[in-house]
mmCIF file of C-alpha atoms in Angstrom:
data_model
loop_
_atom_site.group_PDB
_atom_site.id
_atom_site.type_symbol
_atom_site.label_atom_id
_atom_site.label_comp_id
_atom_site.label_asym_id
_atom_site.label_seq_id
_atom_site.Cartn_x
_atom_site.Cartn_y
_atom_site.Cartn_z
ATOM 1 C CA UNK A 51 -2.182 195.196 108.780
ATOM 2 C CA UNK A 52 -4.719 192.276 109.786
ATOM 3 C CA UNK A 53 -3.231 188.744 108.875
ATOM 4 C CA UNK A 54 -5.863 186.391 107.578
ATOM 5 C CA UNK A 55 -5.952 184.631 110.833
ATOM 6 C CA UNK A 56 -6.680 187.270 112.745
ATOM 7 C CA UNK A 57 -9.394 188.888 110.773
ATOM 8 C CA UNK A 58 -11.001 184.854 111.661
ATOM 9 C CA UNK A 59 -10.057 185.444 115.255
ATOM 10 C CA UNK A 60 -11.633 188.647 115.473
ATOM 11 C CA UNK A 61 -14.464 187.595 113.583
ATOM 12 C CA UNK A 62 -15.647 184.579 115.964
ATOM 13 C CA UNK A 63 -14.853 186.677 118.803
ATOM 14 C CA UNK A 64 -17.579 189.598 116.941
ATOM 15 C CA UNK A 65 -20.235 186.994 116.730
ATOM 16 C CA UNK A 66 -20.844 187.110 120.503
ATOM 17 C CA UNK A 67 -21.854 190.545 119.759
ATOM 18 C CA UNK A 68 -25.186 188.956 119.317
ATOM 19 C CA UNK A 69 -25.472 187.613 122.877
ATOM 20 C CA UNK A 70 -25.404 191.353 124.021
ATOM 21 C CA UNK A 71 -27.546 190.442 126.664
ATOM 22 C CA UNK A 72 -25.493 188.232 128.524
ATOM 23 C CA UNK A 73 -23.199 189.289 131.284
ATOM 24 C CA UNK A 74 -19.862 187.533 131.301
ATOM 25 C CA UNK A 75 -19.572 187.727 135.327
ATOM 26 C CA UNK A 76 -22.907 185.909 136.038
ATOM 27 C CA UNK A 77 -21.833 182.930 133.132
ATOM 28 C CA UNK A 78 -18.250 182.757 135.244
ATOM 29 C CA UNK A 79 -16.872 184.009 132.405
ATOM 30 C CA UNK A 80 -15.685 186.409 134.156
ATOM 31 C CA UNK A 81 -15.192 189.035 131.859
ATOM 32 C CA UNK A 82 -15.870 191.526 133.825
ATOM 33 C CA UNK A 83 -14.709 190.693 137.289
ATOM 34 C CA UNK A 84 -11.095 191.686 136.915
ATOM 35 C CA UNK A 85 -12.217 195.428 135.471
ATOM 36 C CA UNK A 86 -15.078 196.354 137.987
ATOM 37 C CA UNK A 87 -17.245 196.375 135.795
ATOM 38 C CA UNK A 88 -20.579 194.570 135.369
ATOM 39 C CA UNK A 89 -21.622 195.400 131.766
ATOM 40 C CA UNK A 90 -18.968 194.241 129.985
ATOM 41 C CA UNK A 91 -19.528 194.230 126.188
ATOM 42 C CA UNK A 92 -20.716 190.729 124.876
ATOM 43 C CA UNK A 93 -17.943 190.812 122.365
ATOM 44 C CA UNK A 94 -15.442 189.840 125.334
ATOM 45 C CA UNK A 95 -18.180 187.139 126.286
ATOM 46 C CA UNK A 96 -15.776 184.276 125.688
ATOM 47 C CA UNK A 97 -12.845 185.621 128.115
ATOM 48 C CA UNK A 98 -11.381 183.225 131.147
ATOM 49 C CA UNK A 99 -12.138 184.321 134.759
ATOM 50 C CA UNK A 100 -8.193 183.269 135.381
ATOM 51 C CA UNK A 101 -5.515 184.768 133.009
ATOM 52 C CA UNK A 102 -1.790 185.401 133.425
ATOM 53 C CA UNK A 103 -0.915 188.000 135.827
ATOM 54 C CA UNK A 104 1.209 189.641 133.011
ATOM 55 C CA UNK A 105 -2.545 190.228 131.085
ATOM 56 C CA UNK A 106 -4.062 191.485 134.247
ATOM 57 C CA UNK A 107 -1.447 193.660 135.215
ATOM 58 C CA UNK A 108 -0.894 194.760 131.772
ATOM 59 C CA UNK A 109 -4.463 196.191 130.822
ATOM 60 C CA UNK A 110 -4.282 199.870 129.421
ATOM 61 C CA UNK A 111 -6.359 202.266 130.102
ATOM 62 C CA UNK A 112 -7.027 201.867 126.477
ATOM 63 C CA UNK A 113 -8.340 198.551 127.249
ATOM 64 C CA UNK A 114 -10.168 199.552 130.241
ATOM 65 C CA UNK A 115 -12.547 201.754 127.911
ATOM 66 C CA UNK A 116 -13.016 199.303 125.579
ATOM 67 C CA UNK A 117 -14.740 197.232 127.919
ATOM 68 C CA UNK A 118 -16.816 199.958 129.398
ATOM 69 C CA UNK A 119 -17.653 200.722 125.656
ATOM 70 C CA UNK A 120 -21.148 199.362 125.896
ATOM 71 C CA UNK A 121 -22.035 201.440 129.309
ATOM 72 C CA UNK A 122 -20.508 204.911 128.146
ATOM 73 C CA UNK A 123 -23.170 207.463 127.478
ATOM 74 C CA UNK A 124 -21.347 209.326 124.878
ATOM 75 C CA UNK A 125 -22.352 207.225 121.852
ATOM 76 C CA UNK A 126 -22.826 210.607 119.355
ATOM 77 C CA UNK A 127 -19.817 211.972 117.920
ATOM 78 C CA UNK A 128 -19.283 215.473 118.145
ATOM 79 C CA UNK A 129 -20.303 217.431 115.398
ATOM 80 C CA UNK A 130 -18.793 220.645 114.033
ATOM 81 C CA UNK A 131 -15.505 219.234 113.661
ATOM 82 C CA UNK A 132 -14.945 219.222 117.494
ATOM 83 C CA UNK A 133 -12.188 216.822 119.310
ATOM 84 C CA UNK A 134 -12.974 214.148 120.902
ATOM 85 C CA UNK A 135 -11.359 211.078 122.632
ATOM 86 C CA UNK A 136 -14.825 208.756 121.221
ATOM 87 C CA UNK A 137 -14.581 205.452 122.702
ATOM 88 C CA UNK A 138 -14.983 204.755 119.091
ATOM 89 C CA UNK A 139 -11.677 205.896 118.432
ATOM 90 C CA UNK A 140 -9.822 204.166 121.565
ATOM 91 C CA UNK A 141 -11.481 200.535 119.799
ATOM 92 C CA UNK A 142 -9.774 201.418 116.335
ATOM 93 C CA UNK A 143 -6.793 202.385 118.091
ATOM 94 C CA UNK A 144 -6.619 198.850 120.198
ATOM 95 C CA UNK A 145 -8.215 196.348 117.486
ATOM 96 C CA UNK A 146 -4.877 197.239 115.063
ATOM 97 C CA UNK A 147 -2.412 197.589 117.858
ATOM 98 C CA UNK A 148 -3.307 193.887 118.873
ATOM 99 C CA UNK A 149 -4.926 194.746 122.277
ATOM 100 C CA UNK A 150 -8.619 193.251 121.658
ATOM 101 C CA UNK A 151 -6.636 189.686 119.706
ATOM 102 C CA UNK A 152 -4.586 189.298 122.519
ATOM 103 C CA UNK A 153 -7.765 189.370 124.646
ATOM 104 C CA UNK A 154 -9.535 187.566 122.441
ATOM 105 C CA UNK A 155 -7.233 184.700 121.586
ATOM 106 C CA UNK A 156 -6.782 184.058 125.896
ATOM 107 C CA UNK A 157 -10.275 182.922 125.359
ATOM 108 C CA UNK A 158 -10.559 179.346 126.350
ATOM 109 C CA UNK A 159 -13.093 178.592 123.992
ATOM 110 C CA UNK A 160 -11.266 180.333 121.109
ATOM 111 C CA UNK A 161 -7.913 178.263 122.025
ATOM 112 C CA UNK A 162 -9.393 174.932 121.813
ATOM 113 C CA UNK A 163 -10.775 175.783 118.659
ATOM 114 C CA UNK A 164 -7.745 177.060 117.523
ATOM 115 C CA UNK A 165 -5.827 173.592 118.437
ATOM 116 C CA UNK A 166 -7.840 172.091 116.483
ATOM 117 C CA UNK A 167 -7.756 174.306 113.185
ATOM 118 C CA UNK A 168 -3.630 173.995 113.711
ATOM 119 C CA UNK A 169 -3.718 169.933 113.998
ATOM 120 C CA UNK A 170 -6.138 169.850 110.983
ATOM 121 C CA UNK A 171 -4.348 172.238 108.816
ATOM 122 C CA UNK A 172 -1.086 170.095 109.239
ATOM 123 C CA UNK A 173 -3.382 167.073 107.838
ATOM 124 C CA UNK A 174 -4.357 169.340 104.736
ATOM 125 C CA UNK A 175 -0.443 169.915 104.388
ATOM 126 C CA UNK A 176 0.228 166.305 104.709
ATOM 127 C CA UNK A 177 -2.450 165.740 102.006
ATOM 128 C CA UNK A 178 -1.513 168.448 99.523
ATOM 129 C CA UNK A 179 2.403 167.201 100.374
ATOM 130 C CA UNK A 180 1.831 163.483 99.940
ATOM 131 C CA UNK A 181 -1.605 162.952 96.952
ATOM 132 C CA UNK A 182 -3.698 160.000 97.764
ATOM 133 C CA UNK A 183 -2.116 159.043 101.216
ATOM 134 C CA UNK A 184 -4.723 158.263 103.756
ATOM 135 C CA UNK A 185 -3.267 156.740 106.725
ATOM 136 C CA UNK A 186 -3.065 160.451 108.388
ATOM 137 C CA UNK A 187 -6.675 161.461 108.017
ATOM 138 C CA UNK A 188 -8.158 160.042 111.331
ATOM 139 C CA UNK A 189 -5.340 160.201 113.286
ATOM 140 C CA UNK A 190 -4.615 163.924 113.031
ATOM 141 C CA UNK A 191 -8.658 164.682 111.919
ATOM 142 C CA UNK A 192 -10.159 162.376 115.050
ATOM 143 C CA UNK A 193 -6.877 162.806 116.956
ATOM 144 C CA UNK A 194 -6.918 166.511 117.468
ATOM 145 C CA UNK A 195 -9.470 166.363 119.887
ATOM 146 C CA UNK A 196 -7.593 164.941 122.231
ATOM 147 C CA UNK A 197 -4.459 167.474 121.180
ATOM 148 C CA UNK A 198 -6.595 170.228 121.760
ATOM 149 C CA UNK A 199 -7.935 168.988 125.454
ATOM 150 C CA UNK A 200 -4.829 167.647 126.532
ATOM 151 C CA UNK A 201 -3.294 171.233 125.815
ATOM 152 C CA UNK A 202 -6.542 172.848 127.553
ATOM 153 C CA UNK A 203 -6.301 170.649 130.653
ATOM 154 C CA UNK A 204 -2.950 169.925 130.920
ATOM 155 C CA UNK A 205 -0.958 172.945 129.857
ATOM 156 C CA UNK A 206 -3.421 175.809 129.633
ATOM 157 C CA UNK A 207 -4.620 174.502 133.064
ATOM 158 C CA UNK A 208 -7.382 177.580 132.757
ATOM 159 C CA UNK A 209 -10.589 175.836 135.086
ATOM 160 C CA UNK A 210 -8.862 172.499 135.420
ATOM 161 C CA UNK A 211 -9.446 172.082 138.879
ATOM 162 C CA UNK A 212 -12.779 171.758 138.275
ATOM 163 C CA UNK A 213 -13.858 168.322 138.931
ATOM 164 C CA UNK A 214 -16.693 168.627 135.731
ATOM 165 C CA UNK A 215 -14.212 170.063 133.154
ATOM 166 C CA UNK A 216 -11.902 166.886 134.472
ATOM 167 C CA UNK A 217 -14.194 164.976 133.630
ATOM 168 C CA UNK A 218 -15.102 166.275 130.239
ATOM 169 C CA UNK A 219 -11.513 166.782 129.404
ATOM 170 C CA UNK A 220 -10.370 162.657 130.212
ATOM 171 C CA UNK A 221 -13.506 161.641 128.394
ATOM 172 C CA UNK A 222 -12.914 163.312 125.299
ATOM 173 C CA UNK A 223 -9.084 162.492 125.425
ATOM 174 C CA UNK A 224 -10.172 159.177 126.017
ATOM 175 C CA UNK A 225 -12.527 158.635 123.026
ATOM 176 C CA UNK A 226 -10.828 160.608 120.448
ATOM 177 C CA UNK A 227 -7.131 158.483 121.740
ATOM 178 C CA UNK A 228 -9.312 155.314 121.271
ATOM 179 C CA UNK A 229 -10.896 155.738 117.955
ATOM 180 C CA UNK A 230 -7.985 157.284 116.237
ATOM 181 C CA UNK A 231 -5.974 154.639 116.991
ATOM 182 C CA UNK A 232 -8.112 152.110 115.983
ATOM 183 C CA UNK A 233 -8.852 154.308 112.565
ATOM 184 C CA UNK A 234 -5.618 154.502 111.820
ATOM 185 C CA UNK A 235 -4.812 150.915 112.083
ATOM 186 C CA UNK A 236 -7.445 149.581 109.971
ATOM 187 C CA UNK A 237 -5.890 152.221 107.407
ATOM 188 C CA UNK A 238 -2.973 150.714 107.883
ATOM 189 C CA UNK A 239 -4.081 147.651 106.752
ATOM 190 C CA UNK A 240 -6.911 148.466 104.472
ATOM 191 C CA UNK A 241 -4.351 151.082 102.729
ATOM 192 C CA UNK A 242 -7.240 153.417 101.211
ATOM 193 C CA UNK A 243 -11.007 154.006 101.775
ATOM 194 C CA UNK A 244 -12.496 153.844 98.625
ATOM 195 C CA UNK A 245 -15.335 156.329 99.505
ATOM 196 C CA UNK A 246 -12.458 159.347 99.791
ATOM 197 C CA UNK A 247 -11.031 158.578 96.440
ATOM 198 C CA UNK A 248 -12.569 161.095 94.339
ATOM 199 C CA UNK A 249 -12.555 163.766 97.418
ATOM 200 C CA UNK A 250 -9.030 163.578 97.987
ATOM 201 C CA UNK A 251 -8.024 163.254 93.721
ATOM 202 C CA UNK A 252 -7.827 167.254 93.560
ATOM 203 C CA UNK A 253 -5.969 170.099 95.514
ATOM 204 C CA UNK A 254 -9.984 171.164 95.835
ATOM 205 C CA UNK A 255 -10.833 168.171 97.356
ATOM 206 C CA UNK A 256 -8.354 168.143 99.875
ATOM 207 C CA UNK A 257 -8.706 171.395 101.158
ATOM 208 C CA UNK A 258 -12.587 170.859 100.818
ATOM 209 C CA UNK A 259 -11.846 167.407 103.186
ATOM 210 C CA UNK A 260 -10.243 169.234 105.799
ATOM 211 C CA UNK A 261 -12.345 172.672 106.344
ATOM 212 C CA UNK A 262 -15.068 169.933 106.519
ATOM 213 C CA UNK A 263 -13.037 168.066 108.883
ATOM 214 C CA UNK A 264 -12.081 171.496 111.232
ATOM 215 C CA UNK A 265 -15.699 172.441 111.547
ATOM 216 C CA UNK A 266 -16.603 168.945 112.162
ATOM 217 C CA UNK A 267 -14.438 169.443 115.102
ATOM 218 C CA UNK A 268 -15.347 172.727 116.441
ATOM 219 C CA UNK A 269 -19.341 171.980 115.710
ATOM 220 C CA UNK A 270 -19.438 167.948 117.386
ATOM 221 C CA UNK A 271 -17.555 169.678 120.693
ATOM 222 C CA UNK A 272 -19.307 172.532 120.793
ATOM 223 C CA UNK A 273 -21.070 171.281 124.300
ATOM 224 C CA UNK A 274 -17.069 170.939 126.095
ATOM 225 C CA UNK A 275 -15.506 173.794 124.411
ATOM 226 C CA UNK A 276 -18.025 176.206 125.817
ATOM 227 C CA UNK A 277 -18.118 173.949 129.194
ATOM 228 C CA UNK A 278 -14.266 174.584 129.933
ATOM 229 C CA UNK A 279 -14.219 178.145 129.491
ATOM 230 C CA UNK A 280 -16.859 178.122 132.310
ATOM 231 C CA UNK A 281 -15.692 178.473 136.169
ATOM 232 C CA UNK A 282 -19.071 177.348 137.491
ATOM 233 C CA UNK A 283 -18.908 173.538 138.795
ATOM 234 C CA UNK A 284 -22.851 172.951 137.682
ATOM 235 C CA UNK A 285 -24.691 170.037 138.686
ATOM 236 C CA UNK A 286 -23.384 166.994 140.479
ATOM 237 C CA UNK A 287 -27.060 164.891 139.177
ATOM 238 C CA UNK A 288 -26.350 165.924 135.718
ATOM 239 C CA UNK A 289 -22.311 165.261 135.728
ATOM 240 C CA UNK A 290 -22.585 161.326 136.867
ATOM 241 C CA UNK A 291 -25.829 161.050 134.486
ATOM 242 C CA UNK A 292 -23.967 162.364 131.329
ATOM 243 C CA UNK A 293 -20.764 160.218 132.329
ATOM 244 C CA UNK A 294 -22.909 156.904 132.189
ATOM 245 C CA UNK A 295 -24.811 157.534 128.854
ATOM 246 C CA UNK A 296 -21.141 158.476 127.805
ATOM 247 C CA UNK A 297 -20.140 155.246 129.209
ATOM 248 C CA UNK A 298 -22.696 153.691 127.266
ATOM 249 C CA UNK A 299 -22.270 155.006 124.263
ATOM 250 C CA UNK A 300 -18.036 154.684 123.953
ATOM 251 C CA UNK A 301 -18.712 150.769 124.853
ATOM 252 C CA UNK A 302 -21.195 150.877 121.919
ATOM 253 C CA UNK A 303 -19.087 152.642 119.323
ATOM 254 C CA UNK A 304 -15.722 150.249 120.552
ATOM 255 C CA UNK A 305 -17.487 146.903 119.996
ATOM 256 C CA UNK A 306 -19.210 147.981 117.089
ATOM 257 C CA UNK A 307 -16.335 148.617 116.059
ATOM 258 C CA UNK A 308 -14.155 145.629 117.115
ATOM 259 C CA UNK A 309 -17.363 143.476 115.987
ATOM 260 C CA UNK A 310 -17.498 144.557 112.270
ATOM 261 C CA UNK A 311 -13.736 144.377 112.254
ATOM 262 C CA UNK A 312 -13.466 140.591 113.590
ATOM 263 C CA UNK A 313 -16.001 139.805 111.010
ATOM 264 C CA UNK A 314 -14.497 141.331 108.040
ATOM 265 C CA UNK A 315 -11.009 139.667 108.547
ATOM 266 C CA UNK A 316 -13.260 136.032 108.686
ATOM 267 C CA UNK A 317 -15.898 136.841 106.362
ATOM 268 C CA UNK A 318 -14.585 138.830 103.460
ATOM 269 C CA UNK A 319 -17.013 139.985 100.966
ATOM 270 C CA UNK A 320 -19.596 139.178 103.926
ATOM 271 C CA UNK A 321 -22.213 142.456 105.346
ATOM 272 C CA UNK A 322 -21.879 142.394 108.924
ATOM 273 C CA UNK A 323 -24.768 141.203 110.888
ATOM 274 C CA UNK A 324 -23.516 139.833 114.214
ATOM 275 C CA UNK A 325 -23.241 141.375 117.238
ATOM 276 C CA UNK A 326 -24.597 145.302 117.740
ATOM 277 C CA UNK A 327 -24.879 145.032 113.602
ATOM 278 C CA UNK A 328 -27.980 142.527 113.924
ATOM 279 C CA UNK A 329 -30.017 144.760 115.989
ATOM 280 C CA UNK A 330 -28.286 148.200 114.379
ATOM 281 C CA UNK A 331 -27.453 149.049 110.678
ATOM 282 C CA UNK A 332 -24.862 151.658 112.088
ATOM 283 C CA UNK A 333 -24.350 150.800 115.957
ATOM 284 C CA UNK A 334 -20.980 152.532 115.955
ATOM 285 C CA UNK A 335 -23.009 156.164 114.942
ATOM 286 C CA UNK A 336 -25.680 155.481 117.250
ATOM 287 C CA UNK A 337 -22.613 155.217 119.822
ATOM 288 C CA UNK A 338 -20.823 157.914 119.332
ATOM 289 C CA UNK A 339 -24.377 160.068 119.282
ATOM 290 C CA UNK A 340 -24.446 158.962 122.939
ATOM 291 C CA UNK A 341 -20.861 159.806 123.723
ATOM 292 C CA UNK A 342 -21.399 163.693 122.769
ATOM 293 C CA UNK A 343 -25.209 163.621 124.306
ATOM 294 C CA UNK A 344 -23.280 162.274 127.830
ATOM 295 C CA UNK A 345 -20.782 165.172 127.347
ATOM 296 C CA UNK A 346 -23.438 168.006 126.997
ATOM 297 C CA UNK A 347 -25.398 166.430 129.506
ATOM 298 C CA UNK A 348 -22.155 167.184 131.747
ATOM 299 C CA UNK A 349 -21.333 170.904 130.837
ATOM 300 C CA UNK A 350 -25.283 172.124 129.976
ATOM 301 C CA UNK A 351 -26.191 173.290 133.663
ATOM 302 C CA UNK A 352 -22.568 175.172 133.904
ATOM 303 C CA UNK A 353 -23.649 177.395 130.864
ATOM 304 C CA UNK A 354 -26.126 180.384 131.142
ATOM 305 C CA UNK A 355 -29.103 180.129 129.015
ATOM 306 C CA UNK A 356 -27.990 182.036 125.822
ATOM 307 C CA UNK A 357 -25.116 179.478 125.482
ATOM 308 C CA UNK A 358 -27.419 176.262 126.382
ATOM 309 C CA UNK A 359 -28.981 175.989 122.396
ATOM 310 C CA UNK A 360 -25.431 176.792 121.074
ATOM 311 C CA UNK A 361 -23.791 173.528 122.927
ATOM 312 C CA UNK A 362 -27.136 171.367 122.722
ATOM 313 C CA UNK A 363 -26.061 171.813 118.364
ATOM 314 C CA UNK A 364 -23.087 169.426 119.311
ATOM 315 C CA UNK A 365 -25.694 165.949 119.437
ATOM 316 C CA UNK A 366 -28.414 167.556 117.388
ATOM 317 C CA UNK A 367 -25.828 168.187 114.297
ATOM 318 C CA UNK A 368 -24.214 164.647 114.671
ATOM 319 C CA UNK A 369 -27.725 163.077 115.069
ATOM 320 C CA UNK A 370 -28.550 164.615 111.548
ATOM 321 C CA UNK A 371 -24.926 164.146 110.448
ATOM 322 C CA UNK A 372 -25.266 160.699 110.791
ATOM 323 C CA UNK A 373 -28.587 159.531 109.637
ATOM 324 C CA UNK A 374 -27.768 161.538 106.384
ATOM 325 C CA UNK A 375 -25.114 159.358 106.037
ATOM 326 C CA UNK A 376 -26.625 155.793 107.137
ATOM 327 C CA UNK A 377 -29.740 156.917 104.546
ATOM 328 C CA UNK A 378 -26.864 157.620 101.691
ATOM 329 C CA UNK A 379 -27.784 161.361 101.269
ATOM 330 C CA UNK A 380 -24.721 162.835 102.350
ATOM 331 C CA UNK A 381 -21.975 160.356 101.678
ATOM 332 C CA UNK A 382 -21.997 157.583 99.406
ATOM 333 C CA UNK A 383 -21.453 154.560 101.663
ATOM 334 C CA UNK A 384 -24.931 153.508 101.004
ATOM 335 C CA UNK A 385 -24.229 153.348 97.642
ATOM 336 C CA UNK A 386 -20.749 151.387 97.810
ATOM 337 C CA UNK A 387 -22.410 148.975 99.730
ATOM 338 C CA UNK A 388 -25.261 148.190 97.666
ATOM 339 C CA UNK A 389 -23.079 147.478 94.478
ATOM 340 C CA UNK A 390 -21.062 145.207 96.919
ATOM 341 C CA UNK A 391 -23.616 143.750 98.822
ATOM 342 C CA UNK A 392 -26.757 143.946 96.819
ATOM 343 C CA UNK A 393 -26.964 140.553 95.231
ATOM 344 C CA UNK A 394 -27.569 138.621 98.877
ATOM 345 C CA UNK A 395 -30.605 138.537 99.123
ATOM 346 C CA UNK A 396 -30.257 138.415 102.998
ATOM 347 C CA UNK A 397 -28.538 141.958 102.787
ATOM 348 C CA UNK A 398 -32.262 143.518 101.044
ATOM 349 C CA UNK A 399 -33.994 141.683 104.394
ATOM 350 C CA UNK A 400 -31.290 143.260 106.659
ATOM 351 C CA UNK A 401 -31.844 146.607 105.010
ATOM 352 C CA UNK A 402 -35.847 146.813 105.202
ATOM 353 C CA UNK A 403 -36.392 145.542 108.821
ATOM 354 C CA UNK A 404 -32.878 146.623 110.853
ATOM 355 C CA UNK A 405 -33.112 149.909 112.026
ATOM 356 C CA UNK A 406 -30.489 152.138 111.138
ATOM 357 C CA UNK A 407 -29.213 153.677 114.594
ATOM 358 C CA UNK A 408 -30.529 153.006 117.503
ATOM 359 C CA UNK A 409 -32.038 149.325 117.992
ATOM 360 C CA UNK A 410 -35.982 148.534 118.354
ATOM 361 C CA UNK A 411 -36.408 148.086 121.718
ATOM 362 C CA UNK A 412 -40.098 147.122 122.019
ATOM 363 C CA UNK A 413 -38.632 144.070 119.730
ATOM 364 C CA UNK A 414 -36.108 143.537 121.340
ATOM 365 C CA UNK A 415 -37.782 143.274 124.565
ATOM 366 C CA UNK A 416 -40.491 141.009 122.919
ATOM 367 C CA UNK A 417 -37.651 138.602 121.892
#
């Protein structure tokens, strides 16, 4: 019998069914390469071009015609009663006897992801464990993307010699090390965040706080999940130009950051509006925007086609994310702020004519 988390496993691994068009030798992938055969089923899309000698030397011929599956000619079972050794059958036999999860959890893609779902259920047990503690939220929910890279580059070591998913790897270590830190310092001192109160007052809301947190994870790296479990090197032009708007955008998000913080410990009860906050309602959103557009920009030209829309959702989604947020529709930040901030009359000004990501550069330029 299927536990839970395989029936997930199984289930991601079934979506690439719809990419049925895409060969997993020409996306370096590699599917394919190891079994001679070109047309291997999409549902094996997500396999590494390198795995363990003990996988490659241990592939069944029950295996073997799974993957040829898709190219046999035989799709109609007999009728009449008559015996048959169906391809059909040889997939039942493998998908309970574990052969198609242990292919499908060497995935490189699907182990990231499953880093991350680990690191983020320990938070939800931390939660459920300890009721209203908060100072574990951001360093295990912001933190396990470096947990999860660190364990791709550094122990699963599947495509790290590639100088690209290097590159992708240290900057998302980097950025996730950085911010978590600093997030779990301030709740250190600040103790709670008064916005996850009612969230995080019910077993609901907890578990609710984490799923969202886990798919946060899996959707905002979508762009270097998909790039490390390529073997293709991609484009030198398109690697340096996504490392400088990532540049860009982690030294935007970090003195946002340090900016509002310096000002709250001097000014208390004060908005921010110094700094990146005088030309940017949410500077440290508009930065991290720029950190995941850099990283696509990086991994995009190693990814065939089909897969380019999937990791281009990474910025798109946090673009949305976050100017759902800074508008008040999907958390209630806005909100809080206006019942603290609402009776300056500077703060209505600062609200009507500061844009609320990215700064005004035609007025900034006329300045």
């Amino acid at each position: 019998m299927l536990m839970p988390w395989e029936i997930v496993v199984l289930s991601v691994a079934g979506v690439s069914s719809s990419l049925s068009s895409v060969h997993a030798d020409t996306m370096g992938f590699g599917a394919s390469s190891f079994h001679n055969h070109r047309g291997a089923p999409a549902s094996f899309l997500f396999l590494p071009k390198s795995t363990s000698r003990s996988y490659r030397s241990g592939i069944t011929r029950q295996q073997q015609q799974i993957i040829t599956l898709k190219n046999n000619p035989s799709w109609n079972i007999p009728r009449g009663g008559q015996q048959s050794t169906h391809p059909l059958r040889t997939y039942s036999t493998a998908l309970f006897d574990g052969s198609i999860l242990s292919a499908a959890t060497s995935s490189p893609f699907l182990q990231y992801n499953i880093v991350i779902f680990l690191v983020n259920l320990l938070g939800m047990m931390f939660s459920l464990i300890f009721p209203g503690m908060q100072y574990h939220l951001d360093l295990l929910g912001t933190g396990s993307f470096a947990i999860a890279s660190s364990y791709m580059l550094l122990l699963n070591g599947i495509n790290s010699s590639l100088l690209r998913v290097q590159l992708s790897s240290w900057a998302v270590i980097l950025w996730s090390t950085k911010l978590a830190a600093f997030l779990f310092y301030r709740a250190l001192k600040v103790k709670e965040d008064a916005r996850l109160e009612s969230t995080l007052s019910t077993k609901s809301g907890v578990v609710f706080f984490w799923l969202i947190s886990f798919f946060w994870g899996g959707i905002s790296s979508l762009s270097h999940s998909l790039g490390i479990a390529s073997s293709l090197e991609g484009d030198n032009i398109s690697l340096y130009s996504g490392a400088i708007i990532y540049t860009v955008g982690l030294l935007m998000e970090s003195m946002a950051d340090y900016q509002k913080w310096t000002w709250k410990l001097s000014n208390p009860g004060k908005f921010c509006r110094t700094g990146l906050w005088a030309v940017s309602q949410h500077p440290n959103f508009a930065g991290n925007i720029l950190i995941w557009t850099g990283i696509a920009i990086m991994n995009v030209p190693s990814l065939s086609w089909q897969l380019v829309p999937i990791a281009c959702l990474s910025p798109l989604i946090l673009w949305n994310f976050f100017l759902g947020q800074a508008q008040g529709s999907i958390t209630s930040g806005v909100e809080l702020a206006t019942k603290k901030y609402g009776d300056d009359p500077g703060y209505s000004d600062y609200i009507e004519t500061v844009p609320l990501l990215f700064p005004d550069l035609n007025r900034l330029l006329v300045k």
